[in-house]
Coordinates of C-alpha atoms and ligand atoms in Angstrom, one line a residue:
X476 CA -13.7 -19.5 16.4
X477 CA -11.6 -22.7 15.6
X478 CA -9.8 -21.3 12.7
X479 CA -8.5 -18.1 11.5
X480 CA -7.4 -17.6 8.5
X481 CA -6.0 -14.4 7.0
X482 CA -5.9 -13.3 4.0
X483 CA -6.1 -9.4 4.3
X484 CA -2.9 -8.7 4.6
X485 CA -2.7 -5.4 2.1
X486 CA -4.8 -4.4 5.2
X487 CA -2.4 -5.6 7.9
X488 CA 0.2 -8.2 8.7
X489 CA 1.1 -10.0 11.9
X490 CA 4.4 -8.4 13.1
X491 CA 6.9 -11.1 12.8
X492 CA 7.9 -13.1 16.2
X493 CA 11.9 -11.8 15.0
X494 CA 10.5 -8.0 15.0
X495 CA 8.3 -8.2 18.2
X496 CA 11.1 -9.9 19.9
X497 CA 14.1 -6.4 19.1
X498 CA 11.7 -4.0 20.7
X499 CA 11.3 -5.5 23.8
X500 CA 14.6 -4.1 25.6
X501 CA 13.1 -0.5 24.6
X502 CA 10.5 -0.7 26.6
X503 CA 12.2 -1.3 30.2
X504 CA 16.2 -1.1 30.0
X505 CA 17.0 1.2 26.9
X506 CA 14.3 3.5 27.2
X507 CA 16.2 7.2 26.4
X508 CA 15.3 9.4 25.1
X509 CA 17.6 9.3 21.8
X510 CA 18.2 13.2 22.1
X511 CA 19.5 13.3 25.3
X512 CA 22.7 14.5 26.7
X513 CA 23.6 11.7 28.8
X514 CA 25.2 8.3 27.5
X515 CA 22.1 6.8 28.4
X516 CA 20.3 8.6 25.8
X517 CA 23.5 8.3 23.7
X518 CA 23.5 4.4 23.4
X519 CA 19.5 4.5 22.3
X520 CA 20.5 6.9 19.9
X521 CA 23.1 4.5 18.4
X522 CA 20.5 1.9 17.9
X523 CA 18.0 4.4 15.5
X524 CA 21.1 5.3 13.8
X525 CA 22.0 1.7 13.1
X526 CA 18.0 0.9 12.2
X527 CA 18.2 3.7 9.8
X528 CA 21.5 2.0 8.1
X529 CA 19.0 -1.2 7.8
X530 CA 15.9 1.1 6.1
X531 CA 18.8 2.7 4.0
X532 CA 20.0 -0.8 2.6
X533 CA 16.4 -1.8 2.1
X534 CA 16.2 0.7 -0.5
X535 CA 19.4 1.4 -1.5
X536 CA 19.3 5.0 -0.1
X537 CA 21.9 7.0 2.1
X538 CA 20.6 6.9 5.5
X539 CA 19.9 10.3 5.8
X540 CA 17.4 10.3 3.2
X541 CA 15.2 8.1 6.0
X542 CA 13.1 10.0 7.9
X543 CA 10.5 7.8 10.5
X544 CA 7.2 8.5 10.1
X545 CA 4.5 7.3 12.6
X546 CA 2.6 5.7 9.4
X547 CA 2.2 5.8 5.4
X548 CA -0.5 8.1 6.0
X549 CA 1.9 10.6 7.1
X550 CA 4.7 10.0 5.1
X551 CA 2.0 10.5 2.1
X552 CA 0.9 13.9 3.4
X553 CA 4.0 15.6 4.2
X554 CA 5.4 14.3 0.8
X555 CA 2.6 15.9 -1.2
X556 CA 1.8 18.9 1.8
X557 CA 5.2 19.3 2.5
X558 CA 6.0 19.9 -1.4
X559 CA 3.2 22.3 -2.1
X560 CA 4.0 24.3 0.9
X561 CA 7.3 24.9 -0.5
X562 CA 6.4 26.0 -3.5
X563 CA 2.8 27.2 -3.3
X564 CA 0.1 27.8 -5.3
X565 CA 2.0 27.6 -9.1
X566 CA 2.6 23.5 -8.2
X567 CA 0.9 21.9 -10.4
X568 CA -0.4 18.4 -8.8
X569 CA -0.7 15.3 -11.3
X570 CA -1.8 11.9 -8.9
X571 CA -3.9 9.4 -10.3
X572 CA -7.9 8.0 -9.8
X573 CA -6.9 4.6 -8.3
X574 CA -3.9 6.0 -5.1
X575 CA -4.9 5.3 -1.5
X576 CA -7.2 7.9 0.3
X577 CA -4.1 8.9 2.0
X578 CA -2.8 10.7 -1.1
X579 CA -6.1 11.1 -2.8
X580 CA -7.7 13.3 -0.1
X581 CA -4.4 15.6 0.9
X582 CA -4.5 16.4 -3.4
X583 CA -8.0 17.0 -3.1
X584 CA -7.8 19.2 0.0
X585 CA -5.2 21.2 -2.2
X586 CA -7.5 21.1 -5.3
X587 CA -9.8 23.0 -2.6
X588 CA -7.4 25.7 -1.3
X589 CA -6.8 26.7 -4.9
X590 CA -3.9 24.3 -6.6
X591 CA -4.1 22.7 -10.0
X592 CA -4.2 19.2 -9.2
X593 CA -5.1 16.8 -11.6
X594 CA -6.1 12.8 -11.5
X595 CA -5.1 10.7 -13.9
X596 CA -7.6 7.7 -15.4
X597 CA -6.6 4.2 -15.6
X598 CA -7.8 1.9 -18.0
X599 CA -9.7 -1.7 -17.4
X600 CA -6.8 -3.3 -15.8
X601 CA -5.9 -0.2 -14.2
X602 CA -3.0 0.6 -16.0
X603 CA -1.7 4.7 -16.4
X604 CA -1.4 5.9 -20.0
X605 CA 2.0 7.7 -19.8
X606 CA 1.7 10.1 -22.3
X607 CA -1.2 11.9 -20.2
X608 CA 1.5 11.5 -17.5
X609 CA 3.8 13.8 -20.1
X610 CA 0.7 15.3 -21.8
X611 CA -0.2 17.1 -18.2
X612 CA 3.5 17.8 -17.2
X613 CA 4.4 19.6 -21.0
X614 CA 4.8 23.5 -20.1
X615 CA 4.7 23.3 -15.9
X616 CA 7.4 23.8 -13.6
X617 CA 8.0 22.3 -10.4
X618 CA 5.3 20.0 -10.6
X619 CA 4.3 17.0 -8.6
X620 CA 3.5 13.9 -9.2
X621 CA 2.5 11.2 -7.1
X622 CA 1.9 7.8 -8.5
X623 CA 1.5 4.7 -6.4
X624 CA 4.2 1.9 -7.3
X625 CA 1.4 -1.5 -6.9
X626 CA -2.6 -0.8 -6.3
X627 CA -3.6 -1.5 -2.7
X628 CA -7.0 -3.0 -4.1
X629 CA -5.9 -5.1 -7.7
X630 CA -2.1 -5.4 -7.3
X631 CA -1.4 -3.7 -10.2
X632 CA 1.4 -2.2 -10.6
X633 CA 2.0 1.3 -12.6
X634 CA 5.4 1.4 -14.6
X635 CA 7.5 3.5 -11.8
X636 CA 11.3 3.2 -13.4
X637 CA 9.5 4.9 -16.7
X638 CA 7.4 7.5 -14.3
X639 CA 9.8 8.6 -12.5
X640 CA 11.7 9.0 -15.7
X641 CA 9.1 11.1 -17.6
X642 CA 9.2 13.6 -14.4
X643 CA 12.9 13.9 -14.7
X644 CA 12.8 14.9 -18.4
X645 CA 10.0 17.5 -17.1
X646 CA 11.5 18.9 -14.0
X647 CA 9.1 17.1 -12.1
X648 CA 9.0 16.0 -8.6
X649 CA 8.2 12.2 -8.2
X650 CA 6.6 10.8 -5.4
X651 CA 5.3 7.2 -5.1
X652 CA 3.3 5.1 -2.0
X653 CA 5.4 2.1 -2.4
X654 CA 3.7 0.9 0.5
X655 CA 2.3 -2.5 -0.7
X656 CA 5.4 -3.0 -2.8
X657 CA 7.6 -3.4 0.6
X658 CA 8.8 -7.3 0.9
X659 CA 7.0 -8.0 -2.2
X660 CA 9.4 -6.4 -4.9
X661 CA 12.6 -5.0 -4.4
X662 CA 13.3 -1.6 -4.4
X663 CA 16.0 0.6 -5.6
X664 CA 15.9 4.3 -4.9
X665 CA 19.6 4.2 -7.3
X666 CA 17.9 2.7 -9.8
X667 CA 14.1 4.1 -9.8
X668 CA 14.7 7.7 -9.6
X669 CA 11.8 8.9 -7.5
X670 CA 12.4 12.1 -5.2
X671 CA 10.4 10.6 -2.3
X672 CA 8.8 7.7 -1.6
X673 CA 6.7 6.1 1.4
X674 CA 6.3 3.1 3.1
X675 CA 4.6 1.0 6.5
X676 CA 6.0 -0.6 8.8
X677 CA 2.2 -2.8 9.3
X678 CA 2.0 -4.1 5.8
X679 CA 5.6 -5.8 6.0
X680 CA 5.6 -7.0 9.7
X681 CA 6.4 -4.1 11.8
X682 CA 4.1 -2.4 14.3
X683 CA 1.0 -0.7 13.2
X684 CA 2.3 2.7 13.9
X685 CA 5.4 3.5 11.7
X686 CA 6.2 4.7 8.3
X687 CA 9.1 5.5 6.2
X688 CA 9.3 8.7 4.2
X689 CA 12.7 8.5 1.5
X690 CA 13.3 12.0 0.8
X691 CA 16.3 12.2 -2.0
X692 CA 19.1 14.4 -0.6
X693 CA 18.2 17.8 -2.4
X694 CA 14.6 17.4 -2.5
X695 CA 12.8 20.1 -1.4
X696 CA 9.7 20.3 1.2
X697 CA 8.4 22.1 4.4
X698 CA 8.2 19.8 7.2
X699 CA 4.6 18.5 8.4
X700 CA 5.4 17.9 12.1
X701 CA 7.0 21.4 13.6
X702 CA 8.4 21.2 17.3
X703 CA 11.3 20.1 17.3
X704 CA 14.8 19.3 15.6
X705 CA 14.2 14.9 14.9
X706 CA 14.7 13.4 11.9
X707 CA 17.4 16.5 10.5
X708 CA 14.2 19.0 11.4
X709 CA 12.3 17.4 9.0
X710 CA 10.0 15.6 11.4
X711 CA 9.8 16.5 14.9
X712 CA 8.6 14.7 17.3
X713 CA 10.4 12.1 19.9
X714 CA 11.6 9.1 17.8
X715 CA 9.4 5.9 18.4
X716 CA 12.6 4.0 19.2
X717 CA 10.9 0.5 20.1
X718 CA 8.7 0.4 16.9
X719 CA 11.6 2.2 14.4
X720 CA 13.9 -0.9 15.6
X721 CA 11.5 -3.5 15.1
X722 CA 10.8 -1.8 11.4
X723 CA 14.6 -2.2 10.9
X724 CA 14.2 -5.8 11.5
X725 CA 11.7 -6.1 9.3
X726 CA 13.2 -4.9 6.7
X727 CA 15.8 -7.0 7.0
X728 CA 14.2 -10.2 6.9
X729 CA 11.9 -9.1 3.7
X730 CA 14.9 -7.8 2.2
X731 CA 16.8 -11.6 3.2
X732 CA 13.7 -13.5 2.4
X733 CA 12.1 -11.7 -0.2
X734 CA 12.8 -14.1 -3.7
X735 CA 12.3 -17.3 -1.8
X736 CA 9.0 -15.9 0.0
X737 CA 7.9 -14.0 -3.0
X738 CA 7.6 -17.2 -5.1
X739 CA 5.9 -19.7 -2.7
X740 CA 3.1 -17.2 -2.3
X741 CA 2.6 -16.1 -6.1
X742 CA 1.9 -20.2 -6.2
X743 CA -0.9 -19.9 -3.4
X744 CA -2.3 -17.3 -5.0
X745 CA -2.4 -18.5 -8.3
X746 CA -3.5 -21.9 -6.4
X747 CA -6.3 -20.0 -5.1
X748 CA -7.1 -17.8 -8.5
X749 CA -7.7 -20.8 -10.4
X750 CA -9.4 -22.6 -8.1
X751 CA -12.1 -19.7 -8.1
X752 CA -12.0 -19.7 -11.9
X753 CA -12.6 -23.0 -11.3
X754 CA -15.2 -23.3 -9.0
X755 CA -17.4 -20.6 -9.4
X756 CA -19.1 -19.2 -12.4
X757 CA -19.6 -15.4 -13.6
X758 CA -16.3 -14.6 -11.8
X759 CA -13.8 -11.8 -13.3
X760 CA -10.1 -11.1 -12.2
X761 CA -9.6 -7.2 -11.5
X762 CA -6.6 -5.7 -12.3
X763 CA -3.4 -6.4 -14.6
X764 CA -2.8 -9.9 -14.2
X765 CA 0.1 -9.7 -16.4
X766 CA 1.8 -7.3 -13.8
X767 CA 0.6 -7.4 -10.6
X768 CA 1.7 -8.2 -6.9
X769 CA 2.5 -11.8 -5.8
X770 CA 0.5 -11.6 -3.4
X771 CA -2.7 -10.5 -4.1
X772 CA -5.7 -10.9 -6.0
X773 CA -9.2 -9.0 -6.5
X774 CA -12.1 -10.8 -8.1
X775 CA -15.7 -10.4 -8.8
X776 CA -18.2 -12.5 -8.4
X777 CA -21.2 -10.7 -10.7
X778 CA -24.7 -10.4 -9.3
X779 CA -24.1 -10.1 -5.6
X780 CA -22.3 -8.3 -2.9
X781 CA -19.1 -8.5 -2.0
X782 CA -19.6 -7.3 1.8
X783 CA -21.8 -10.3 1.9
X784 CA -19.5 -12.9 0.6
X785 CA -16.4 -11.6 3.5
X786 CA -19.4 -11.5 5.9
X787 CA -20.3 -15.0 5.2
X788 CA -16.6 -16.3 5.1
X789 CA -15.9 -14.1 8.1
X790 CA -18.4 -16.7 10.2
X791 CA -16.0 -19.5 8.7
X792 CA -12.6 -17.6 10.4
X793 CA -11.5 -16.4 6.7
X794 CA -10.7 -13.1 6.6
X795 CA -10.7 -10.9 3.4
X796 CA -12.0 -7.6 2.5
X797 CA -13.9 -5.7 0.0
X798 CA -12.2 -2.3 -1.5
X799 CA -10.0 -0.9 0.7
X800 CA -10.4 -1.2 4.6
X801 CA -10.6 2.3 4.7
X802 CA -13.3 2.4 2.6
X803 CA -15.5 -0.3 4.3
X804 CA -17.7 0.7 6.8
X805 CA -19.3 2.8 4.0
X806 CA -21.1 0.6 1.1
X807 CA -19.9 2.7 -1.7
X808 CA -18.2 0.4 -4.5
X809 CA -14.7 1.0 -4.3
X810 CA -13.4 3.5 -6.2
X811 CA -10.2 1.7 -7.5
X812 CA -12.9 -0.9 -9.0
X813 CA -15.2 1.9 -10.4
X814 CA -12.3 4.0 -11.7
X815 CA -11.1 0.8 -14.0
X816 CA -14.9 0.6 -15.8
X817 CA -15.8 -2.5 -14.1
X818 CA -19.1 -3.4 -15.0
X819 CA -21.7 -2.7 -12.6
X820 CA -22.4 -6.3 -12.2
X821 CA -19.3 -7.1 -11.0
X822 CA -19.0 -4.0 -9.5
X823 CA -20.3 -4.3 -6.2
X824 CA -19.3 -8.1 -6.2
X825 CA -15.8 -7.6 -6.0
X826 CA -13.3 -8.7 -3.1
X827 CA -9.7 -8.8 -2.1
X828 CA -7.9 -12.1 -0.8
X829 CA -4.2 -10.6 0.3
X830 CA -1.7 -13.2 1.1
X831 CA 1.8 -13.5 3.3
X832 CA 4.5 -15.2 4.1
X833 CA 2.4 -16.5 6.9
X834 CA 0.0 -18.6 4.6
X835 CA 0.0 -21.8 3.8
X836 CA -1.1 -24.8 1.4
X837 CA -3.7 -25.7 4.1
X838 CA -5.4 -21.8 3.9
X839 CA -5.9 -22.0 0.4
X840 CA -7.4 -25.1 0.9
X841 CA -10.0 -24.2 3.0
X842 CA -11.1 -21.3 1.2
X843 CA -11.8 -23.4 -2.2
X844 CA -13.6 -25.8 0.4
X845 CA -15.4 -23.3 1.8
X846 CA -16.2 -20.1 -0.7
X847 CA -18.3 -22.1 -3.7
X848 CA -21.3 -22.7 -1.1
X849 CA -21.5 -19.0 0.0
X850 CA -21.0 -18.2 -3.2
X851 CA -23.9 -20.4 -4.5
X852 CA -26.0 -19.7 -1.2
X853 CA -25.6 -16.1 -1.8
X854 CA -26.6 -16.3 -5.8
X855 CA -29.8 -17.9 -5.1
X856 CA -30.9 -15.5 -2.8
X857 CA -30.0 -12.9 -5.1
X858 CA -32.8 -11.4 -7.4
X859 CA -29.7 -10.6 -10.2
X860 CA -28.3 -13.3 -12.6
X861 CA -27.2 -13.9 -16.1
X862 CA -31.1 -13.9 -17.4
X863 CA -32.1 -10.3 -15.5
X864 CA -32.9 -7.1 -17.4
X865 CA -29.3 -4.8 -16.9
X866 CA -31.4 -1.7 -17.0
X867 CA -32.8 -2.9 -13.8
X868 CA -28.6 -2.8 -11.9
X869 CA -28.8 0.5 -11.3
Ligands
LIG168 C1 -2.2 0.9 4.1 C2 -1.8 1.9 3.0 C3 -1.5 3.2 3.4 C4 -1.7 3.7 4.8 O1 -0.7 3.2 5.6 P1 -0.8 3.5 7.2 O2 0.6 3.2 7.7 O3 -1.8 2.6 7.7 O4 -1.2 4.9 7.4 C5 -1.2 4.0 2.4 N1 -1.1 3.6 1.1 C6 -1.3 2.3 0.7 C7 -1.2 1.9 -0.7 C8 -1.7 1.4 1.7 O5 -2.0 0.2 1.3

């Protein structure tokens, strides 16, 4: 393939060259365990402690509220496990339709073993309607609610400052998967009062591999991971010292680079938004475009499929997805796009383009070179259009 280029990054990033380059000396000269009793231990032990400092800043948390996860995955499960293991079965669970499977299915595993759990609709752009945020907290104690702060899928992002406000006023634990928001927005445990909060290293530069759970000081959970005293016992397991440093990196460059970076790609992907609009007909925006991620942008393109439009520009070297990646394999519409209303026509047409700070002028240009004629291949080998019966998209 001559080309490559990626624009799936709410999948995955490339770690940067800065954060692959700090791990290296953990592999073959500092490779202790941090726990040890000898000084050679000791010295690895003083780099994780200084990493944590780095993840602390990033969020404006103390640095004992870090604890290193080995992905968002987990940092979402013990969050929401962890919390109704401590207080069983009277936790009340409020998420929402549109979060990632990751805190989707732990809520619906506890829906099965007997909690209350509750999802919450959005509307057409995917916004939450807050006051069935306070309608389903009135009367509950020690409740849970886990929100994402930006939609994997759309972008969008839900109003976190005022959620995590409502749950105050209710007594309410607060958790969010801020995953997509890291390097995109800043974040301020001070000023956004959540209780926990998760992040991945792989979807700001970092390693595929390692995830950040913020627990506020106070907050209380059961540990997921028993076996051993890490993380203040609430995460046992050996530290993953090369990956945990190169996270801390990360960090900080999305925490140095973030405004500048931020605003050249809201211009490619506006760039590349309107160029769609542009070229292509019967094409709708999903989510809130009024407040939504730099970075990323979900259309659909009505009356045909999206898996064969990123199958199609997958021959060209453009990568982008359709739902989430955890969802394809399966060709179930995603249920982000369902959950919003989106009409069936569009439906099944709908993609994700996901840009970062490695893309440039040049990718959006190819794309708007290149997508039009799949998209017009693909329309007139479909047996939908404008002029079919709808009774027949079923
Ligand atoms: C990718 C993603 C996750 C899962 O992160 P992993 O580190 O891959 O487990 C969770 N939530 C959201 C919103 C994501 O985009």
């Amino acid at each position: 393939m001559e080309r490559t280029v990626y624009l799936d990054n709410n999948a995955t990033t490339q770690v940067a060259p800065e954060a692959r380059d700090v791990m290296t000396p953990f592999f073959d000269k500092l490779y202790g365990n941090p726990s040890s009793m000898h000084a050679f231990g000791g010295q690895v032990a003083r780099f994780v402690a200084r990493a944590r400092e780095e993840v602390a800043q990033f969020i404006n948390s103390d640095p004992d509220e870090i604890i290193f996860t080995s992905c968002a995955t987990e940092s979402d499960n013990t969050a929401i496990r962890g919390t109704a293991e401590y207080f069983g079965k009277d936790t009340k669970i409020i998420t929402t339709a549109v979060e990632h499977p990751a805190v989707l299915q732990p809520c619906r595993r506890l829906k099965a073993m007997g909690h209350k759990v509750v999802e919450l609709p959005v509307d057409s752009v995917g916004r939450l309607d807050t006051d069935r945020l306070r309608a389903e907290l009135k009367g509950t104690r020690n409740a849970l609610v886990t929100a994402m702060w930006a939609n994997n899928e759309t972008g969008t992002l839900f109003p976190i400052e005022e959620i995590a406000g409502i749950c105050k006023e209710y007594g309410a634990i607060c958790h969010t998967d801020a995953v997509q928001v890291a390097g995109k927005i800043p974040v301020d445990v001070k000023k956004v009062p959540v209780d926990m909060l998760s992040m991945s290293g792989h979807k700001f530069h970092a390693p595929k591999g390692i995830g950040i759970l913020y627990v506020r000081k106070g907050a209380r959970l059961k540990p997921f991971m028993l076996g051993g005293h890490q993380e203040g016992g609430r995460r046992a397991g050996t530290e993953n010292v090369p990956y945990i440093v190169a996270l801390a990196k990360a960090c900080e460059l999305a925490r140095l680079g973030m405004d500048a970076e931020n605003a050249r790609i809201a211009a490619l992907r506006d760039r590349l938004e309107a160029g769609i609009l542009a070229k292509c007909p019967n094409v709708r925006v999903n989510g809130d475009r009024a407040n939504r991620l730099s970075n990323t942008l979900n259309v659909s393109f009505e009356y045909i499929e999206g898996e064969a439009i990123a199958y199609h520009l997958s021959d060209l070297g453009i990568c982008i997805s359709t739902g989430s990646a955890c969802a394809s394999g399966s060709l179930d519409p995603s249920h982000v796009i369902r959950a919003m209303g989106v009409p069936f026509i569009a439906v099944h047409g709908s993609v994700r383009f996901s840009l970062s700070r490695y893309n440039t002028d040049a990718d959006i240009d190819y794309v708007l070179d290149n997508l039009p004629g799949v998209v017009k291949k693909l329309r007139d080998l479909s047996p939908f259009g404008p002029d079919s019966d709808p009774t027949t998209f079923k």
